[in-house]
Amino acid sequence: MILLHGLGRSLEDWEPLRAALPDHRLIAVDLAGFGQSQALPDCRLTSLARHVEGTMEALGVPSGAHVVGNSLGGAVAMRLAANAPARVASLALLDSAGFGREVTWTLRILDLPLLWRLLLRPHEDSALLSERSVFHDPAFATPERVALALALSRREGAARAFQRQAHALGSWRGVRRGWRKELLTEVSALDIPTLVAWGTHDRILPATHLVNAAAALPRARTHLFSRTGHMPQIERVDELAVLLRSFWDGP
């Protein structure tokens, strides 16, 4: 199972799920430009997906892996499936980018000149606010997670990589329609089992996008986590583990 994190996040987001599924081989990947991974010359979804595919090849991951993506990672997972369908046995998309224009205002203003430098300046308060924004229950924004977020934000080039990726996906108007329409058209034509799940209290990408996902991918299985924010792999890890086992095992 290949695990892909969201914008500005890192592979550590998947540690709770790895612990909840000890009998599966789960490989979490730092997307290019985030975590401890160096940025690529461009940040198109195709480039990020090729980076993931190259990682799979380097690790000897056989074709037909189950791919789980959260937020940006969901869009990368879909692009990987569209580009190399033989690589992907199934898609599990958690609060995934790609299903609607609406997105938190903090990502919209990153498209405005100069403001992104102020918004992404490393600071303990901003790291705390950022962590709290992805959870419904603020208790999940632990000191350890805040410290990790702050450390990652201080990496050389981290702010610029974040801004470039946000700009590639959207603008102050919201998530760009062009890449969304193209990607969903390609994915809807694939014969790949797909699960789309969302948190009811997602403040980054609203839960209404789950309705859009069901319309765009009518054969997909859907699930809504109650009282959950943007990261069910942390906030609802046990419930998610059960859901994934059921999905992977088939009907």
PDB file of C-alpha atoms in Angstrom:
ATOM      1  CA  MET A   1       0.000   0.000   0.000  1.00  0.00           C
ATOM      2  CA  ILE A   2       1.403   3.391  -1.043  1.00  0.00           C
ATOM      3  CA  LEU A   3       0.464   6.346   1.184  1.00  0.00           C
ATOM      4  CA  LEU A   4       0.599   9.917  -0.151  1.00  0.00           C
ATOM      5  CA  HIS A   5       0.233  12.942   2.141  1.00  0.00           C
ATOM      6  CA  GLY A   6      -1.231  16.381   1.552  1.00  0.00           C
ATOM      7  CA  LEU A   7       0.086  19.839   0.692  1.00  0.00           C
ATOM      8  CA  GLY A   8       2.807  20.966   3.062  1.00  0.00           C
ATOM      9  CA  ARG A   9       2.611  17.741   5.039  1.00  0.00           C
ATOM     10  CA  SER A  10       4.920  14.719   5.336  1.00  0.00           C
ATOM     11  CA  LEU A  11       4.939  10.947   5.554  1.00  0.00           C
ATOM     12  CA  GLU A  12       4.647  11.148   9.362  1.00  0.00           C
ATOM     13  CA  ASP A  13       0.920  11.796   8.870  1.00  0.00           C
ATOM     14  CA  TRP A  14       0.544   8.085   8.145  1.00  0.00           C
ATOM     15  CA  GLU A  15       2.168   6.702  11.294  1.00  0.00           C
ATOM     16  CA  PRO A  16      -1.175   6.081  13.093  1.00  0.00           C
ATOM     17  CA  LEU A  17      -2.491   4.117  10.105  1.00  0.00           C
ATOM     18  CA  ARG A  18       0.711   2.094   9.843  1.00  0.00           C
ATOM     19  CA  ALA A  19       0.280   1.122  13.479  1.00  0.00           C
ATOM     20  CA  ALA A  20      -3.387   0.230  12.902  1.00  0.00           C
ATOM     21  CA  LEU A  21      -2.565  -2.056   9.950  1.00  0.00           C
ATOM     22  CA  PRO A  22       0.491  -4.020  11.143  1.00  0.00           C
ATOM     23  CA  ASP A  23      -0.248  -6.972   8.855  1.00  0.00           C
ATOM     24  CA  HIS A  24       0.000  -4.868   5.682  1.00  0.00           C
ATOM     25  CA  ARG A  25       3.081  -3.477   3.971  1.00  0.00           C
ATOM     26  CA  LEU A  26       2.433   0.258   4.071  1.00  0.00           C
ATOM     27  CA  ILE A  27       4.930   2.561   2.361  1.00  0.00           C
ATOM     28  CA  ALA A  28       4.542   6.265   3.092  1.00  0.00           C
ATOM     29  CA  VAL A  29       6.220   8.629   0.631  1.00  0.00           C
ATOM     30  CA  ASP A  30       7.285  12.242   1.058  1.00  0.00           C
ATOM     31  CA  LEU A  31       5.970  13.968  -2.060  1.00  0.00           C
ATOM     32  CA  ALA A  32       8.599  15.908  -3.960  1.00  0.00           C
ATOM     33  CA  GLY A  33       9.222  19.260  -2.284  1.00  0.00           C
ATOM     34  CA  PHE A  34       7.731  18.270   1.062  1.00  0.00           C
ATOM     35  CA  GLY A  35       8.868  16.462   4.172  1.00  0.00           C
ATOM     36  CA  GLN A  36      12.474  15.460   3.585  1.00  0.00           C
ATOM     37  CA  SER A  37      12.110  15.204  -0.199  1.00  0.00           C
ATOM     38  CA  GLN A  38      13.756  17.691  -2.537  1.00  0.00           C
ATOM     39  CA  ALA A  39      11.598  19.740  -4.884  1.00  0.00           C
ATOM     40  CA  LEU A  40      11.402  18.982  -8.598  1.00  0.00           C
ATOM     41  CA  PRO A  41      12.011  21.568 -11.338  1.00  0.00           C
ATOM     42  CA  ASP A  42       8.241  21.728 -11.842  1.00  0.00           C
ATOM     43  CA  CYS A  43       5.372  20.807  -9.556  1.00  0.00           C
ATOM     44  CA  ARG A  44       2.736  19.563 -11.964  1.00  0.00           C
ATOM     45  CA  LEU A  45       0.734  16.561 -10.826  1.00  0.00           C
ATOM     46  CA  THR A  46       2.313  14.536 -13.606  1.00  0.00           C
ATOM     47  CA  SER A  47       5.780  15.247 -12.226  1.00  0.00           C
ATOM     48  CA  LEU A  48       4.737  14.373  -8.669  1.00  0.00           C
ATOM     49  CA  ALA A  49       3.133  11.145  -9.893  1.00  0.00           C
ATOM     50  CA  ARG A  50       6.283  10.196 -11.803  1.00  0.00           C
ATOM     51  CA  HIS A  51       8.298  10.797  -8.641  1.00  0.00           C
ATOM     52  CA  VAL A  52       6.010   8.383  -6.777  1.00  0.00           C
ATOM     53  CA  GLU A  53       6.270   5.838  -9.581  1.00  0.00           C
ATOM     54  CA  GLY A  54      10.056   6.135  -9.513  1.00  0.00           C
ATOM     55  CA  THR A  55      10.032   5.568  -5.765  1.00  0.00           C
ATOM     56  CA  MET A  56       7.917   2.452  -6.242  1.00  0.00           C
ATOM     57  CA  GLU A  57      10.387   1.149  -8.823  1.00  0.00           C
ATOM     58  CA  ALA A  58      13.372   1.880  -6.569  1.00  0.00           C
ATOM     59  CA  LEU A  59      11.733   0.018  -3.678  1.00  0.00           C
ATOM     60  CA  GLY A  60      10.733  -2.931  -5.819  1.00  0.00           C
ATOM     61  CA  VAL A  61       7.020  -2.402  -5.293  1.00  0.00           C
ATOM     62  CA  PRO A  62       5.185  -4.686  -7.730  1.00  0.00           C
ATOM     63  CA  SER A  63       2.522  -3.444 -10.090  1.00  0.00           C
ATOM     64  CA  GLY A  64      -0.951  -3.466  -8.649  1.00  0.00           C
ATOM     65  CA  ALA A  65      -0.315  -1.588  -5.419  1.00  0.00           C
ATOM     66  CA  HIS A  66      -3.159  -0.092  -3.414  1.00  0.00           C
ATOM     67  CA  VAL A  67      -2.687   3.689  -3.321  1.00  0.00           C
ATOM     68  CA  VAL A  68      -4.092   5.890  -0.550  1.00  0.00           C
ATOM     69  CA  GLY A  69      -3.922   9.668  -0.895  1.00  0.00           C
ATOM     70  CA  ASN A  70      -4.962  12.516   1.367  1.00  0.00           C
ATOM     71  CA  SER A  71      -5.664  16.015  -0.005  1.00  0.00           C
ATOM     72  CA  LEU A  72      -2.928  16.805  -2.567  1.00  0.00           C
ATOM     73  CA  GLY A  73      -1.890  13.166  -2.236  1.00  0.00           C
ATOM     74  CA  GLY A  74      -5.302  12.121  -3.516  1.00  0.00           C
ATOM     75  CA  ALA A  75      -4.844  14.170  -6.680  1.00  0.00           C
ATOM     76  CA  VAL A  76      -1.364  12.704  -7.150  1.00  0.00           C
ATOM     77  CA  ALA A  77      -2.797   9.199  -6.640  1.00  0.00           C
ATOM     78  CA  MET A  78      -5.404   9.830  -9.342  1.00  0.00           C
ATOM     79  CA  ARG A  79      -2.762  11.173 -11.719  1.00  0.00           C
ATOM     80  CA  LEU A  80      -0.587   8.101 -11.056  1.00  0.00           C
ATOM     81  CA  ALA A  81      -3.548   5.862 -11.862  1.00  0.00           C
ATOM     82  CA  ALA A  82      -4.333   7.778 -15.043  1.00  0.00           C
ATOM     83  CA  ASN A  83      -0.710   7.748 -16.228  1.00  0.00           C
ATOM     84  CA  ALA A  84       0.182   4.203 -15.165  1.00  0.00           C
ATOM     85  CA  PRO A  85      -3.011   2.230 -14.467  1.00  0.00           C
ATOM     86  CA  ALA A  86      -1.153  -1.069 -14.223  1.00  0.00           C
ATOM     87  CA  ARG A  87       0.640   0.315 -11.170  1.00  0.00           C
ATOM     88  CA  VAL A  88      -2.586   0.869  -9.225  1.00  0.00           C
ATOM     89  CA  ALA A  89      -4.815  -1.904  -7.907  1.00  0.00           C
ATOM     90  CA  SER A  90      -7.148   0.513  -6.128  1.00  0.00           C
ATOM     91  CA  LEU A  91      -7.516   4.144  -5.112  1.00  0.00           C
ATOM     92  CA  ALA A  92      -8.520   5.332  -1.640  1.00  0.00           C
ATOM     93  CA  LEU A  93      -8.980   9.106  -1.695  1.00  0.00           C
ATOM     94  CA  LEU A  94      -9.265  10.855   1.672  1.00  0.00           C
ATOM     95  CA  ASP A  95     -10.519  14.465   1.577  1.00  0.00           C
ATOM     96  CA  SER A  96      -8.852  14.623  -1.811  1.00  0.00           C
ATOM     97  CA  ALA A  97      -8.083  17.629  -3.950  1.00  0.00           C
ATOM     98  CA  GLY A  98      -9.737  17.576  -7.341  1.00  0.00           C
ATOM     99  CA  PHE A  99     -13.452  17.447  -6.601  1.00  0.00           C
ATOM    100  CA  GLY A 100     -14.379  21.109  -6.295  1.00  0.00           C
ATOM    101  CA  ARG A 101     -13.326  24.739  -6.481  1.00  0.00           C
ATOM    102  CA  GLU A 102     -13.874  25.589  -2.808  1.00  0.00           C
ATOM    103  CA  VAL A 103     -10.782  25.645  -0.616  1.00  0.00           C
ATOM    104  CA  THR A 104      -9.702  27.381   2.588  1.00  0.00           C
ATOM    105  CA  TRP A 105      -8.921  31.100   2.217  1.00  0.00           C
ATOM    106  CA  THR A 106      -5.402  30.581   3.546  1.00  0.00           C
ATOM    107  CA  LEU A 107      -4.493  28.679   0.388  1.00  0.00           C
ATOM    108  CA  ARG A 108      -6.250  31.189  -1.860  1.00  0.00           C
ATOM    109  CA  ILE A 109      -4.196  34.146  -0.653  1.00  0.00           C
ATOM    110  CA  LEU A 110      -0.949  32.301  -1.339  1.00  0.00           C
ATOM    111  CA  ASP A 111      -1.556  33.315  -4.952  1.00  0.00           C
ATOM    112  CA  LEU A 112      -1.223  36.986  -4.049  1.00  0.00           C
ATOM    113  CA  PRO A 113       2.266  38.508  -4.502  1.00  0.00           C
ATOM    114  CA  LEU A 114       4.351  38.970  -1.344  1.00  0.00           C
ATOM    115  CA  LEU A 115       1.587  37.921   1.051  1.00  0.00           C
ATOM    116  CA  TRP A 116       2.621  34.289   0.798  1.00  0.00           C
ATOM    117  CA  ARG A 117       6.035  35.141   2.239  1.00  0.00           C
ATOM    118  CA  LEU A 118       4.394  36.572   5.354  1.00  0.00           C
ATOM    119  CA  LEU A 119       1.858  33.771   5.680  1.00  0.00           C
ATOM    120  CA  LEU A 120       4.446  31.002   5.320  1.00  0.00           C
ATOM    121  CA  ARG A 121       7.073  32.563   7.568  1.00  0.00           C
ATOM    122  CA  PRO A 122       8.049  29.899  10.156  1.00  0.00           C
ATOM    123  CA  HIS A 123       6.617  30.689  13.576  1.00  0.00           C
ATOM    124  CA  GLU A 124       5.312  28.647  16.492  1.00  0.00           C
ATOM    125  CA  ASP A 125       1.912  30.362  16.435  1.00  0.00           C
ATOM    126  CA  SER A 126       1.386  29.774  12.726  1.00  0.00           C
ATOM    127  CA  ALA A 127       2.461  26.136  13.083  1.00  0.00           C
ATOM    128  CA  LEU A 128      -0.086  25.671  15.868  1.00  0.00           C
ATOM    129  CA  LEU A 129      -2.872  27.299  13.841  1.00  0.00           C
ATOM    130  CA  SER A 130      -1.985  25.218  10.821  1.00  0.00           C
ATOM    131  CA  GLU A 131      -2.146  21.974  12.772  1.00  0.00           C
ATOM    132  CA  ARG A 132      -5.423  22.889  14.423  1.00  0.00           C
ATOM    133  CA  SER A 133      -6.965  23.743  11.054  1.00  0.00           C
ATOM    134  CA  VAL A 134      -6.708  20.165   9.788  1.00  0.00           C
ATOM    135  CA  PHE A 135      -8.494  18.575  12.751  1.00  0.00           C
ATOM    136  CA  HIS A 136     -12.002  18.843  14.125  1.00  0.00           C
ATOM    137  CA  ASP A 137     -10.733  17.991  17.600  1.00  0.00           C
ATOM    138  CA  PRO A 138      -7.915  20.417  18.505  1.00  0.00           C
ATOM    139  CA  ALA A 139      -6.453  17.814  20.879  1.00  0.00           C
ATOM    140  CA  PHE A 140      -4.933  16.120  17.834  1.00  0.00           C
ATOM    141  CA  ALA A 141      -2.738  19.185  17.285  1.00  0.00           C
ATOM    142  CA  THR A 142      -0.255  17.776  19.782  1.00  0.00           C
ATOM    143  CA  PRO A 143       2.981  19.519  20.755  1.00  0.00           C
ATOM    144  CA  GLU A 144       4.857  16.838  18.809  1.00  0.00           C
ATOM    145  CA  ARG A 145       2.883  17.501  15.618  1.00  0.00           C
ATOM    146  CA  VAL A 146       3.258  21.262  16.015  1.00  0.00           C
ATOM    147  CA  ALA A 147       7.012  20.871  16.544  1.00  0.00           C
ATOM    148  CA  LEU A 148       7.286  18.737  13.403  1.00  0.00           C
ATOM    149  CA  ALA A 149       5.281  21.254  11.367  1.00  0.00           C
ATOM    150  CA  LEU A 150       7.547  24.054  12.566  1.00  0.00           C
ATOM    151  CA  ALA A 151      10.691  22.077  11.776  1.00  0.00           C
ATOM    152  CA  LEU A 152       9.487  21.266   8.270  1.00  0.00           C
ATOM    153  CA  SER A 153       8.517  24.887   7.628  1.00  0.00           C
ATOM    154  CA  ARG A 154      12.084  25.925   8.485  1.00  0.00           C
ATOM    155  CA  ARG A 155      13.643  23.708   5.844  1.00  0.00           C
ATOM    156  CA  GLU A 156      15.398  25.627   3.100  1.00  0.00           C
ATOM    157  CA  GLY A 157      13.004  26.231   0.213  1.00  0.00           C
ATOM    158  CA  ALA A 158       9.980  24.880   2.090  1.00  0.00           C
ATOM    159  CA  ALA A 159       7.890  28.052   1.828  1.00  0.00           C
ATOM    160  CA  ARG A 160       8.641  28.474  -1.852  1.00  0.00           C
ATOM    161  CA  ALA A 161       7.778  24.840  -2.606  1.00  0.00           C
ATOM    162  CA  PHE A 162       4.481  25.240  -0.747  1.00  0.00           C
ATOM    163  CA  GLN A 163       3.606  28.414  -2.641  1.00  0.00           C
ATOM    164  CA  ARG A 164       4.538  26.955  -6.041  1.00  0.00           C
ATOM    165  CA  GLN A 165       2.424  23.888  -5.457  1.00  0.00           C
ATOM    166  CA  ALA A 166      -0.539  25.901  -4.216  1.00  0.00           C
ATOM    167  CA  HIS A 167      -0.293  28.143  -7.293  1.00  0.00           C
ATOM    168  CA  ALA A 168      -0.137  25.134  -9.616  1.00  0.00           C
ATOM    169  CA  LEU A 169      -3.386  23.834  -8.158  1.00  0.00           C
ATOM    170  CA  GLY A 170      -5.348  27.030  -7.647  1.00  0.00           C
ATOM    171  CA  SER A 171      -5.578  30.788  -7.346  1.00  0.00           C
ATOM    172  CA  TRP A 172      -7.368  33.329  -5.173  1.00  0.00           C
ATOM    173  CA  ARG A 173     -10.552  32.196  -6.954  1.00  0.00           C
ATOM    174  CA  GLY A 174     -10.154  28.635  -5.703  1.00  0.00           C
ATOM    175  CA  VAL A 175      -8.946  25.317  -7.085  1.00  0.00           C
ATOM    176  CA  ARG A 176      -8.423  25.557 -10.842  1.00  0.00           C
ATOM    177  CA  ARG A 177     -11.069  23.866 -12.976  1.00  0.00           C
ATOM    178  CA  GLY A 178      -8.809  22.889 -15.883  1.00  0.00           C
ATOM    179  CA  TRP A 179      -6.710  20.230 -14.223  1.00  0.00           C
ATOM    180  CA  ARG A 180      -9.666  18.990 -12.163  1.00  0.00           C
ATOM    181  CA  LYS A 181     -11.848  18.389 -15.220  1.00  0.00           C
ATOM    182  CA  GLU A 182      -9.065  16.716 -17.172  1.00  0.00           C
ATOM    183  CA  LEU A 183      -8.045  14.455 -14.301  1.00  0.00           C
ATOM    184  CA  LEU A 184     -11.560  13.346 -13.355  1.00  0.00           C
ATOM    185  CA  THR A 185     -12.381  12.599 -16.988  1.00  0.00           C
ATOM    186  CA  GLU A 186      -9.373  10.302 -17.201  1.00  0.00           C
ATOM    187  CA  VAL A 187      -9.957   8.609 -13.844  1.00  0.00           C
ATOM    188  CA  SER A 188     -13.659   8.023 -14.491  1.00  0.00           C
ATOM    189  CA  ALA A 189     -12.715   6.010 -17.578  1.00  0.00           C
ATOM    190  CA  LEU A 190     -10.504   3.631 -15.584  1.00  0.00           C
ATOM    191  CA  ASP A 191     -11.628   0.261 -14.279  1.00  0.00           C
ATOM    192  CA  ILE A 192      -9.947   0.704 -10.894  1.00  0.00           C
ATOM    193  CA  PRO A 193     -11.830   0.173  -7.603  1.00  0.00           C
ATOM    194  CA  THR A 194     -12.084   3.529  -5.882  1.00  0.00           C
ATOM    195  CA  LEU A 195     -13.039   4.657  -2.403  1.00  0.00           C
ATOM    196  CA  VAL A 196     -13.658   8.329  -1.619  1.00  0.00           C
ATOM    197  CA  ALA A 197     -13.988   9.340   2.037  1.00  0.00           C
ATOM    198  CA  TRP A 198     -14.414  12.709   3.743  1.00  0.00           C
ATOM    199  CA  GLY A 199     -14.613  14.318   7.143  1.00  0.00           C
ATOM    200  CA  THR A 200     -17.822  16.204   7.932  1.00  0.00           C
ATOM    201  CA  HIS A 201     -15.915  19.115   9.486  1.00  0.00           C
ATOM    202  CA  ASP A 202     -13.130  19.518   6.937  1.00  0.00           C
ATOM    203  CA  ARG A 203     -12.117  23.211   6.936  1.00  0.00           C
ATOM    204  CA  ILE A 204      -9.629  22.836   4.085  1.00  0.00           C
ATOM    205  CA  LEU A 205     -11.756  21.127   1.421  1.00  0.00           C
ATOM    206  CA  PRO A 206     -15.453  21.040   2.394  1.00  0.00           C
ATOM    207  CA  ALA A 207     -17.400  17.801   2.751  1.00  0.00           C
ATOM    208  CA  THR A 208     -19.725  18.916  -0.059  1.00  0.00           C
ATOM    209  CA  HIS A 209     -16.948  17.753  -2.377  1.00  0.00           C
ATOM    210  CA  LEU A 210     -17.936  14.184  -1.532  1.00  0.00           C
ATOM    211  CA  VAL A 211     -21.169  14.756  -3.447  1.00  0.00           C
ATOM    212  CA  ASN A 212     -19.134  16.001  -6.393  1.00  0.00           C
ATOM    213  CA  ALA A 213     -16.911  12.939  -6.171  1.00  0.00           C
ATOM    214  CA  ALA A 214     -19.907  10.595  -6.258  1.00  0.00           C
ATOM    215  CA  ALA A 215     -21.173  12.370  -9.374  1.00  0.00           C
ATOM    216  CA  ALA A 216     -17.777  12.379 -11.126  1.00  0.00           C
ATOM    217  CA  LEU A 217     -16.925   8.785 -10.167  1.00  0.00           C
ATOM    218  CA  PRO A 218     -20.310   7.023  -9.984  1.00  0.00           C
ATOM    219  CA  ARG A 219     -18.753   3.579  -9.490  1.00  0.00           C
ATOM    220  CA  ALA A 220     -16.736   4.722  -6.477  1.00  0.00           C
ATOM    221  CA  ARG A 221     -17.571   3.713  -2.938  1.00  0.00           C
ATOM    222  CA  THR A 222     -18.076   6.706  -0.615  1.00  0.00           C
ATOM    223  CA  HIS A 223     -17.894   7.225   3.131  1.00  0.00           C
ATOM    224  CA  LEU A 224     -18.419  10.201   5.427  1.00  0.00           C
ATOM    225  CA  PHE A 225     -16.616  10.351   8.783  1.00  0.00           C
ATOM    226  CA  SER A 226     -18.648  12.215  11.412  1.00  0.00           C
ATOM    227  CA  ARG A 227     -17.049  14.945  13.528  1.00  0.00           C
ATOM    228  CA  THR A 228     -13.827  14.690  11.548  1.00  0.00           C
ATOM    229  CA  GLY A 229     -11.556  17.232   9.916  1.00  0.00           C
ATOM    230  CA  HIS A 230      -9.207  17.060   6.945  1.00  0.00           C
ATOM    231  CA  MET A 231      -7.152  14.082   8.118  1.00  0.00           C
ATOM    232  CA  PRO A 232      -9.198  10.976   8.954  1.00  0.00           C
ATOM    233  CA  GLN A 233      -6.008   8.892   8.859  1.00  0.00           C
ATOM    234  CA  ILE A 234      -5.197  10.491  12.212  1.00  0.00           C
ATOM    235  CA  GLU A 235      -8.518  11.573  13.665  1.00  0.00           C
ATOM    236  CA  ARG A 236     -10.452   8.409  12.747  1.00  0.00           C
ATOM    237  CA  VAL A 237      -7.614   5.961  12.248  1.00  0.00           C
ATOM    238  CA  ASP A 238      -9.298   2.854  13.689  1.00  0.00           C
ATOM    239  CA  GLU A 239     -12.490   3.431  11.718  1.00  0.00           C
ATOM    240  CA  LEU A 240     -10.434   4.113   8.592  1.00  0.00           C
ATOM    241  CA  ALA A 241      -8.428   0.914   9.069  1.00  0.00           C
ATOM    242  CA  VAL A 242     -11.646  -1.120   9.172  1.00  0.00           C
ATOM    243  CA  LEU A 243     -12.966   0.706   6.106  1.00  0.00           C
ATOM    244  CA  LEU A 244      -9.759   0.095   4.143  1.00  0.00           C
ATOM    245  CA  ARG A 245      -9.637  -3.581   5.050  1.00  0.00           C
ATOM    246  CA  SER A 246     -13.199  -3.993   3.827  1.00  0.00           C
ATOM    247  CA  PHE A 247     -12.447  -2.047   0.646  1.00  0.00           C
ATOM    248  CA  TRP A 248      -9.259  -3.962  -0.152  1.00  0.00           C
ATOM    249  CA  ASP A 249     -10.915  -7.321   0.532  1.00  0.00           C
ATOM    250  CA  GLY A 250     -13.608  -6.539  -2.034  1.00  0.00           C
ATOM    251  CA  PRO A 251     -17.365  -7.106  -1.993  1.00  0.00           C
TER     252      PRO A 251
END
